[in-house]
mmCIF file of C-alpha atoms in Angstrom:
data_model
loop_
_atom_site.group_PDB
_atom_site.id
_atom_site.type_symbol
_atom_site.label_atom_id
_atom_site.label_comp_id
_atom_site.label_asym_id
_atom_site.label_seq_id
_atom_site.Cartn_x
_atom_site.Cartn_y
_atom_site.Cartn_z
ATOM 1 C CA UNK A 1 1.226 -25.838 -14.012
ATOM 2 C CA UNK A 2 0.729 -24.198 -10.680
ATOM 3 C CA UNK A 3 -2.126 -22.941 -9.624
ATOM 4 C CA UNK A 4 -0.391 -19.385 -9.362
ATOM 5 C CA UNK A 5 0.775 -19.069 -12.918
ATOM 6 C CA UNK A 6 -2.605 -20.857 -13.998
ATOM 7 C CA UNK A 7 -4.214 -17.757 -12.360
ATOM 8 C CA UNK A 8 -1.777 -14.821 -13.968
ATOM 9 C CA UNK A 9 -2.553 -16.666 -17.474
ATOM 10 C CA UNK A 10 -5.933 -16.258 -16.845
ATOM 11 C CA UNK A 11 -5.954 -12.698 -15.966
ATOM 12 C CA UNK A 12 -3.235 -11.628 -18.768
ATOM 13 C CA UNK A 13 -5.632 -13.419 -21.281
ATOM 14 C CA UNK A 14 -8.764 -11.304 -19.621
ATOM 15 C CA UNK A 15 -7.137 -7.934 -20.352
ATOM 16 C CA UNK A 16 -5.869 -8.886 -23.474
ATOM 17 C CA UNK A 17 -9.269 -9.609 -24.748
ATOM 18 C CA UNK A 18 -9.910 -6.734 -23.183
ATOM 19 C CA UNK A 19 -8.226 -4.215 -25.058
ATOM 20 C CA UNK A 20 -10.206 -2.862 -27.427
ATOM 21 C CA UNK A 21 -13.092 -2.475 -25.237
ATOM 22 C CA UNK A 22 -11.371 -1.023 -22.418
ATOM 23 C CA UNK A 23 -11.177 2.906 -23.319
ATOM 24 C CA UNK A 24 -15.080 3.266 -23.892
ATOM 25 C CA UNK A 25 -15.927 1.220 -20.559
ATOM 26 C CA UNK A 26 -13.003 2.149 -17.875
ATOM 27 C CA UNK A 27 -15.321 5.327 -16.748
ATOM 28 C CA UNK A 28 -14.181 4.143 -12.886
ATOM 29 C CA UNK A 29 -10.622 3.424 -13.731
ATOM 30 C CA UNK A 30 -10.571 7.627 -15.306
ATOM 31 C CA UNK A 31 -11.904 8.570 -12.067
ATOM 32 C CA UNK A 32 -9.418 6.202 -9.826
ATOM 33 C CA UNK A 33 -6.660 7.707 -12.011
ATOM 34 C CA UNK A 34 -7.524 11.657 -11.510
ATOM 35 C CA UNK A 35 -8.071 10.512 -7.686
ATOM 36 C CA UNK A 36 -4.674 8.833 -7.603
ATOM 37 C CA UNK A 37 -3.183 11.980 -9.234
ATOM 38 C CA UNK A 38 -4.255 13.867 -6.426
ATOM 39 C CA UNK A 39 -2.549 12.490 -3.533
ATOM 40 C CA UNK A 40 0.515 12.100 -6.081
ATOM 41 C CA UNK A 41 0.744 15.939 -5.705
ATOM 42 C CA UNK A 42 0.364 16.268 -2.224
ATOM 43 C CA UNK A 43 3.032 13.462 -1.462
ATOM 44 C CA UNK A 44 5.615 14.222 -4.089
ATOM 45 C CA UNK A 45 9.248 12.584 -3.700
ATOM 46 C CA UNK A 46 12.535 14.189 -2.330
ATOM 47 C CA UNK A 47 14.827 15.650 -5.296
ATOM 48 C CA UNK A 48 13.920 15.748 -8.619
ATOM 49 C CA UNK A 49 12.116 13.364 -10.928
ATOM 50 C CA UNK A 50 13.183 11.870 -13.794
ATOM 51 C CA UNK A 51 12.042 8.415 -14.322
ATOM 52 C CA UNK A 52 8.563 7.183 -13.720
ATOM 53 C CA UNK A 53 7.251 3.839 -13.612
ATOM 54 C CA UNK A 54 3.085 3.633 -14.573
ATOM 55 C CA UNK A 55 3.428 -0.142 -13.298
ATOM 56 C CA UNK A 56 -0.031 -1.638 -14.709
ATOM 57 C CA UNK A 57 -0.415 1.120 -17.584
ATOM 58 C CA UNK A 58 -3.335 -0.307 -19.486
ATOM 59 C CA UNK A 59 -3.795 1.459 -22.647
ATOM 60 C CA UNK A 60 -2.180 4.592 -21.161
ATOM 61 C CA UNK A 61 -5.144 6.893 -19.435
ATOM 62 C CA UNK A 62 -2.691 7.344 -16.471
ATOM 63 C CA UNK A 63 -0.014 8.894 -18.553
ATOM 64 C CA UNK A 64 -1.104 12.307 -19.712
ATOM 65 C CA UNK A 65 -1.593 12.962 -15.761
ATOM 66 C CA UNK A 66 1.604 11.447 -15.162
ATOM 67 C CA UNK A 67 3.022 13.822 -17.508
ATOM 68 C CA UNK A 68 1.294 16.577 -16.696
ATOM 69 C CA UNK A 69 2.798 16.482 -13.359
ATOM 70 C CA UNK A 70 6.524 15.731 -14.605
ATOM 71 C CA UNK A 71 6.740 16.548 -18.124
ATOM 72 C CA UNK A 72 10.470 16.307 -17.835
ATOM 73 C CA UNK A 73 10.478 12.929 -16.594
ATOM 74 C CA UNK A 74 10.911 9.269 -18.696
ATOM 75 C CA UNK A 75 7.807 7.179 -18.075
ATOM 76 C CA UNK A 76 8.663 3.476 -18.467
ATOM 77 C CA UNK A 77 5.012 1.807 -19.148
ATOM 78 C CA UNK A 78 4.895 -1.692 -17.736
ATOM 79 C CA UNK A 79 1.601 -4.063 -18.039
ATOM 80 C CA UNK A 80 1.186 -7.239 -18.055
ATOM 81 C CA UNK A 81 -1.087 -7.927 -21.031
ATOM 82 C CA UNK A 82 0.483 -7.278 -24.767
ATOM 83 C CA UNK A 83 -2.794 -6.460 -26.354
ATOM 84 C CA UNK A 84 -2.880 -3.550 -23.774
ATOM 85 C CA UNK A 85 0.756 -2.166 -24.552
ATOM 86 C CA UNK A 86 -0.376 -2.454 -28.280
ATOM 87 C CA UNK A 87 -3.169 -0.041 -27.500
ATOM 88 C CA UNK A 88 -1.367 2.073 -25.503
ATOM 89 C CA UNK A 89 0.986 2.789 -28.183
ATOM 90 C CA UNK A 90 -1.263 3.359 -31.126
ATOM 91 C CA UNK A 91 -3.091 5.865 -28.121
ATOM 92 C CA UNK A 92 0.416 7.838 -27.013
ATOM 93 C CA UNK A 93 2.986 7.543 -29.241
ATOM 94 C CA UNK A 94 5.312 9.559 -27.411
ATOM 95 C CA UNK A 95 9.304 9.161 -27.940
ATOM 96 C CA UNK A 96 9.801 9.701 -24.133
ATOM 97 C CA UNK A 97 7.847 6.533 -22.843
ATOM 98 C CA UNK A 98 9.450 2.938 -22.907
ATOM 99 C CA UNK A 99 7.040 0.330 -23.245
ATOM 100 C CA UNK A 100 7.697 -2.944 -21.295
ATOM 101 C CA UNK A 101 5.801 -6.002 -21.080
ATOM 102 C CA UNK A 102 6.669 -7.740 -17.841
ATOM 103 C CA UNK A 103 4.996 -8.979 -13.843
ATOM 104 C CA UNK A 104 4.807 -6.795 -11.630
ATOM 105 C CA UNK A 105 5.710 -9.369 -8.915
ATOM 106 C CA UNK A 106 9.065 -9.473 -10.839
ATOM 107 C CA UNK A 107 10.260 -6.122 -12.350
ATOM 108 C CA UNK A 108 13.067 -6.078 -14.886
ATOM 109 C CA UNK A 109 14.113 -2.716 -13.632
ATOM 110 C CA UNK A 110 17.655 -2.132 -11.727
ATOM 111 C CA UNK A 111 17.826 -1.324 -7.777
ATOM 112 C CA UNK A 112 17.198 2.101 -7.242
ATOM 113 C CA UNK A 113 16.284 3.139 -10.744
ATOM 114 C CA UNK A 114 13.033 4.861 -9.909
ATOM 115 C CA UNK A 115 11.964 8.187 -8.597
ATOM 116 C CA UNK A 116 8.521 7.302 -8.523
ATOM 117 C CA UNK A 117 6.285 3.987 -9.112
ATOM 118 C CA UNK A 118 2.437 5.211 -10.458
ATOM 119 C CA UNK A 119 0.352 2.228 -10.192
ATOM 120 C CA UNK A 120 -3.963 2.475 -10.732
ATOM 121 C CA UNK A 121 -6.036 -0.796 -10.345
ATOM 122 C CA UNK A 122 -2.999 -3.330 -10.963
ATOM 123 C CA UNK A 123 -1.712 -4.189 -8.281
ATOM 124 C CA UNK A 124 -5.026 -6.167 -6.587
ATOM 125 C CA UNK A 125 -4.110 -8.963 -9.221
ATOM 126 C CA UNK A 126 -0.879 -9.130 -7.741
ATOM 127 C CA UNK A 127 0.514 -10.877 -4.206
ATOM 128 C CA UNK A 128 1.309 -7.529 -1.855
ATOM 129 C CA UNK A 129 4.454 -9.134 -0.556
ATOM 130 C CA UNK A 130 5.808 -10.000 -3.805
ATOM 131 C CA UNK A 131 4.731 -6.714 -5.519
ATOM 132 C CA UNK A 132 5.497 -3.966 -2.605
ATOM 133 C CA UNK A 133 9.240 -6.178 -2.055
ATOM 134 C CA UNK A 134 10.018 -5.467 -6.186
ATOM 135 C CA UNK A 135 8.698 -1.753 -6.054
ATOM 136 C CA UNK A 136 10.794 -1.316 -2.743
ATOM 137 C CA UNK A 137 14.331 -2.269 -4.670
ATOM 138 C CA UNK A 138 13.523 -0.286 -7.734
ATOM 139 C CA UNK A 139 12.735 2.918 -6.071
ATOM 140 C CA UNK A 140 15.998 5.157 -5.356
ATOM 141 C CA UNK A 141 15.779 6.692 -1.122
ATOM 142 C CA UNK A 142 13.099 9.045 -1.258
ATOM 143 C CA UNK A 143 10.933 7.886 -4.270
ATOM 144 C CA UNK A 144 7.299 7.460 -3.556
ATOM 145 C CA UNK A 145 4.767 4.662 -4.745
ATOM 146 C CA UNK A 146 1.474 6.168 -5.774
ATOM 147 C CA UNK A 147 -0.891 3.059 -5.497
ATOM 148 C CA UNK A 148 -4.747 2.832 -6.286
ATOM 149 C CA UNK A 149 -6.025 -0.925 -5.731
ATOM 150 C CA UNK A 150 -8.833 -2.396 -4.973
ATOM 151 C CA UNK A 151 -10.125 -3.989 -0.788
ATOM 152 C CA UNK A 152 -12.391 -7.449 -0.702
ATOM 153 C CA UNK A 153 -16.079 -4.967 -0.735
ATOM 154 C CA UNK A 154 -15.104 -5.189 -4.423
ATOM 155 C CA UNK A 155 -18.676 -5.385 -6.507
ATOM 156 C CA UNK A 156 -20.086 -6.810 -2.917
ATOM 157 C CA UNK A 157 -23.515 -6.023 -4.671
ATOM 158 C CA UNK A 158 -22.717 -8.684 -7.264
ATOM 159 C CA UNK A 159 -20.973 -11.022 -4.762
ATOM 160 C CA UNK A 160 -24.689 -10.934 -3.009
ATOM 161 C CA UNK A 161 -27.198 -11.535 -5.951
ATOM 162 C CA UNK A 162 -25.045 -13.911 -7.385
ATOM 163 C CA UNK A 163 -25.263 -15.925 -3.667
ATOM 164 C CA UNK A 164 -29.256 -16.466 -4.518
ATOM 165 C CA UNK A 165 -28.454 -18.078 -7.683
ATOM 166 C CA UNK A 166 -25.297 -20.769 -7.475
ATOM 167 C CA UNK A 167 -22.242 -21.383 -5.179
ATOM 168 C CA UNK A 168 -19.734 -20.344 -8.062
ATOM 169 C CA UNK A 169 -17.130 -17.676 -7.055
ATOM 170 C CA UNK A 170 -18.493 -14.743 -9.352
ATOM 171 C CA UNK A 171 -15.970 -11.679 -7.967
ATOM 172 C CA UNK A 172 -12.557 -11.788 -6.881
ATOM 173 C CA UNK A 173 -12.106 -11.444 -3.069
ATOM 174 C CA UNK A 174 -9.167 -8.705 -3.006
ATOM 175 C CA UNK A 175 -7.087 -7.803 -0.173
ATOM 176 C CA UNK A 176 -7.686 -5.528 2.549
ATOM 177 C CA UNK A 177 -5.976 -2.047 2.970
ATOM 178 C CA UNK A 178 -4.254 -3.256 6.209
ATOM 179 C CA UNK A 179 -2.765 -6.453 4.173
ATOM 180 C CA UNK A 180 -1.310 -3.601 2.364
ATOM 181 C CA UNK A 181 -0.055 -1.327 4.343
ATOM 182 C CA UNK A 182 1.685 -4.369 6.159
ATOM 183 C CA UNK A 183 3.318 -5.536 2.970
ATOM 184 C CA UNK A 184 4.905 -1.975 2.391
ATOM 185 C CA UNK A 185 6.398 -1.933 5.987
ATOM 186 C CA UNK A 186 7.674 -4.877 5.542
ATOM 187 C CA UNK A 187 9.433 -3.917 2.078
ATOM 188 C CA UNK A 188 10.579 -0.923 4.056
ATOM 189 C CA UNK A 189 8.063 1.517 2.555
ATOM 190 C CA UNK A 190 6.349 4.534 5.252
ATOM 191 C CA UNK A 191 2.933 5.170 5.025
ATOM 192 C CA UNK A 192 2.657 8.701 3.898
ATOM 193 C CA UNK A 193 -1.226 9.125 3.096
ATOM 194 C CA UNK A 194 -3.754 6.881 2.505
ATOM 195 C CA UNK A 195 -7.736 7.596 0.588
ATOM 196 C CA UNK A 196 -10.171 4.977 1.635
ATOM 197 C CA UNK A 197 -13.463 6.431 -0.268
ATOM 198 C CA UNK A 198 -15.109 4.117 -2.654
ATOM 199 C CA UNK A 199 -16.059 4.646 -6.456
ATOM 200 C CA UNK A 200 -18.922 3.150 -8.237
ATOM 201 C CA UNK A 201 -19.420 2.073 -11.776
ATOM 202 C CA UNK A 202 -22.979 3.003 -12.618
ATOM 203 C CA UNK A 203 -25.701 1.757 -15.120
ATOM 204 C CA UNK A 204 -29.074 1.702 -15.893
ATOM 205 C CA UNK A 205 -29.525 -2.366 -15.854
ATOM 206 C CA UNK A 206 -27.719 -4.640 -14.894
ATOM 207 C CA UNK A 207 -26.270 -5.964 -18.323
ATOM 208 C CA UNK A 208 -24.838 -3.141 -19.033
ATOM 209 C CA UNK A 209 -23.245 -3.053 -15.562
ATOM 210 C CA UNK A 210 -21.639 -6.416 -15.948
ATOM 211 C CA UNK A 211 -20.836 -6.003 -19.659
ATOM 212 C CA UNK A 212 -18.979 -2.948 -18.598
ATOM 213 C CA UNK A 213 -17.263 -4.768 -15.947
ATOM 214 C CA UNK A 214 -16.236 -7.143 -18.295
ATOM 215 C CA UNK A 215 -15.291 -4.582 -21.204
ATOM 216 C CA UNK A 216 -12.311 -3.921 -18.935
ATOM 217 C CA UNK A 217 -11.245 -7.189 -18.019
ATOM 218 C CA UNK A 218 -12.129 -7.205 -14.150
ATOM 219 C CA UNK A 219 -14.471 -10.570 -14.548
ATOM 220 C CA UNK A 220 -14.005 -13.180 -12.223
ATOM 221 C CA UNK A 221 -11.011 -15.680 -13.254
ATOM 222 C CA UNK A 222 -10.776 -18.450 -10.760
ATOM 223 C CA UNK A 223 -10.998 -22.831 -10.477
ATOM 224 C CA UNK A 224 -14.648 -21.509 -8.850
ATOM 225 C CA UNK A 225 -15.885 -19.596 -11.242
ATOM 226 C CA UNK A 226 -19.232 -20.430 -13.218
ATOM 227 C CA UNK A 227 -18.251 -22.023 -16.113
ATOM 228 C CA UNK A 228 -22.102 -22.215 -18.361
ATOM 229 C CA UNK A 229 -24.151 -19.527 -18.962
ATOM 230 C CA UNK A 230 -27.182 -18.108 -16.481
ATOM 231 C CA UNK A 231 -30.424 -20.047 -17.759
ATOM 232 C CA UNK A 232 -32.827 -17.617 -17.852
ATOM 233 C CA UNK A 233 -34.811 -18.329 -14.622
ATOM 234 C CA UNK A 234 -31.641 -17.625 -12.741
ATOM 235 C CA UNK A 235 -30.681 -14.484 -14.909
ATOM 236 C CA UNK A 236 -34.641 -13.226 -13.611
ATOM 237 C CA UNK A 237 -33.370 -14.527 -9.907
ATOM 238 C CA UNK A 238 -29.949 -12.605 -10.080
ATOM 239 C CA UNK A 239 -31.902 -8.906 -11.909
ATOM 240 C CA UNK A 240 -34.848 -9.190 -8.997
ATOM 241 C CA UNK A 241 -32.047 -9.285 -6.357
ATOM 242 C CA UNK A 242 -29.592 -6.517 -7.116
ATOM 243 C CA UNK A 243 -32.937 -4.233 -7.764
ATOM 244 C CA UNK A 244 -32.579 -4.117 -4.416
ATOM 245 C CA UNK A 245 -29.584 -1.943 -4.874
ATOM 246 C CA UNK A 246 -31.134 0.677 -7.078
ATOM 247 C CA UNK A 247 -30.440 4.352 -6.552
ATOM 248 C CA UNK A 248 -32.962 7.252 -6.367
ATOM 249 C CA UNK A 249 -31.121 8.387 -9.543
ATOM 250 C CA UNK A 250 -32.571 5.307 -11.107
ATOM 251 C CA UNK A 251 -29.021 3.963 -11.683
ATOM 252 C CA UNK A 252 -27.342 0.712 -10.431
ATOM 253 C CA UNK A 253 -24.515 1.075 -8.567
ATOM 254 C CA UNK A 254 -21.028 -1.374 -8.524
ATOM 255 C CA UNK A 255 -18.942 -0.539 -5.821
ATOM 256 C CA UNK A 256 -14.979 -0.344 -5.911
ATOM 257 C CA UNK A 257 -13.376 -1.055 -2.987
ATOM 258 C CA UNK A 258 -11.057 1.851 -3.399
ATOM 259 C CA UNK A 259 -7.536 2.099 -1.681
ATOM 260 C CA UNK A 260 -4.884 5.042 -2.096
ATOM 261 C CA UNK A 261 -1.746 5.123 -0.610
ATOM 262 C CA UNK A 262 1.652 6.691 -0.975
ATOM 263 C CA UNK A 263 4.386 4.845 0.070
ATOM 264 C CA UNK A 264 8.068 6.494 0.600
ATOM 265 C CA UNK A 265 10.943 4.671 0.563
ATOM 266 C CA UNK A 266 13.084 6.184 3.390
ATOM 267 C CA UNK A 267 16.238 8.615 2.616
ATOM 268 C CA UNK A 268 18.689 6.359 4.440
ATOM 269 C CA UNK A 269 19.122 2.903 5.778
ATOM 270 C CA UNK A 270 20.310 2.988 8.850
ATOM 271 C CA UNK A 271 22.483 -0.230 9.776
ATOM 272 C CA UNK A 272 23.248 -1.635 12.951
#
């Protein structure tokens, strides 16, 4: 098996176990999503609208804004994880949204058979290339890809205590915005707006930070990752140094990288 599909097994199985958890945890991934909804209305696509993709769907948060904003349209609801879909059904079961199970580096979806592409915190488990190339050829001239994902300061704040305790890889390292925006040019997506401002999951200790974070299946999955449990000296070692972090508030904070863009696909092709 290569390492690749070793890495999307691990991360399907993380947010299939995830399921059930996720709705009481993902308080970050409701904010992302009303964020994400805002630059979708200031960067709407040419013509009209009437077939969404929510490409990373989770149990469904996205789609009552999605709706909200195009109540006409059909919203086909892709994820990667079954357990999620499941979910998402029993949470909208709504005759005008398809459910498909499929990767979003290779969409089952015709050329041109979008208007739009909604994607919030998916797309960081994906390659750019591979991802922006496949939302590119589904998206008709003049649809728009709203994308939230997630830049390499990730949960830096764990990424640091975790350093004082082992050498494991404990978060993900994502990509940077400008790995992004790159990738879309080179599908042959325009820049139309981009968000840089971070969000932070907040708790009062740090278990419940981290059991959040892993309610809704953003743990590390990696060949680096620690694979036995924190003895309890280094669980002490790992508390003492993200009380650095505290807020005034008394809360601890886990900052999201957050990136926002909307991406156009361009009217015509112009060939030479």
């Amino acid at each position: 098996m290569t390492e690749r599909r070793r890495h999307k097994q691990q991360v399907r199985k993380a947010f299939d176990q995830a399921a059930d958890s996720y709705d009481r945890a993902a308080a970050v991934q409701r904010e992302v999503c009303h964020r994400l909804a805002a630059l979708a209305a200031a960067t709407p696509p040419s013509g009209s609208v009437s077939r969404i993709l929510d490409a990373g769907c989770g149990t469904g948060f996205g789609l009552d804004l999605i709706t909200h904003a195009h109540p006409d349209a059909h919203i086909v609801a892709l994820d990667f994880a079954p357990a999620m879909l499941a979910r998402l059904r029993q949470n909208y079961p709504v005759a005008t949204v398809s459910l498909l199970c499929a990767d979003l580096e290779a969409l089952p979806l015709a050329d041109e058979s979008l208007d739009a592409v909604w994607s919030s915190l998916a797309l960081q488990w994906c390659d750019p290339a591979l991802a922006l190339a496949q939302i590119a050829r589904a998206l008709r001239p003049g649809g728009v890809a709203w994308i939230a994902t997630l830049g390499p300061a990730t949960l830096w704040e764990l990424r640091e205590a975790f350093a004082r305790v082992d050498e494991a890889s404990h978060v993900i390292r994502f990509h940077p915005a400008t790995a992004w925006i790159a990738a879309a040019e080179e599908a042959g997506l325009s820049l139309v707006a981009k968000d840089l401002d971070p969000a932070w999951a907040l708790a009062p200790d740090l278990r419940g930070l981290l059991r959040d974070i892993k309610a809704i299946g953003a743990h590390s999955v990696g060949e680096e990752r620690r694979r036995k449990p924190l003895g309890r000296a280094a669980w002490r070692t790992l508390q003492d140094a993200y009380e650095a972090h505290r807020r005034p508030d008394g809360l601890l904070p886990a900052t999201y990288d957050l990136i926002l863009l909307a991406l156009r696909k361009p009217e015509t092709t112009h060939h030479d």
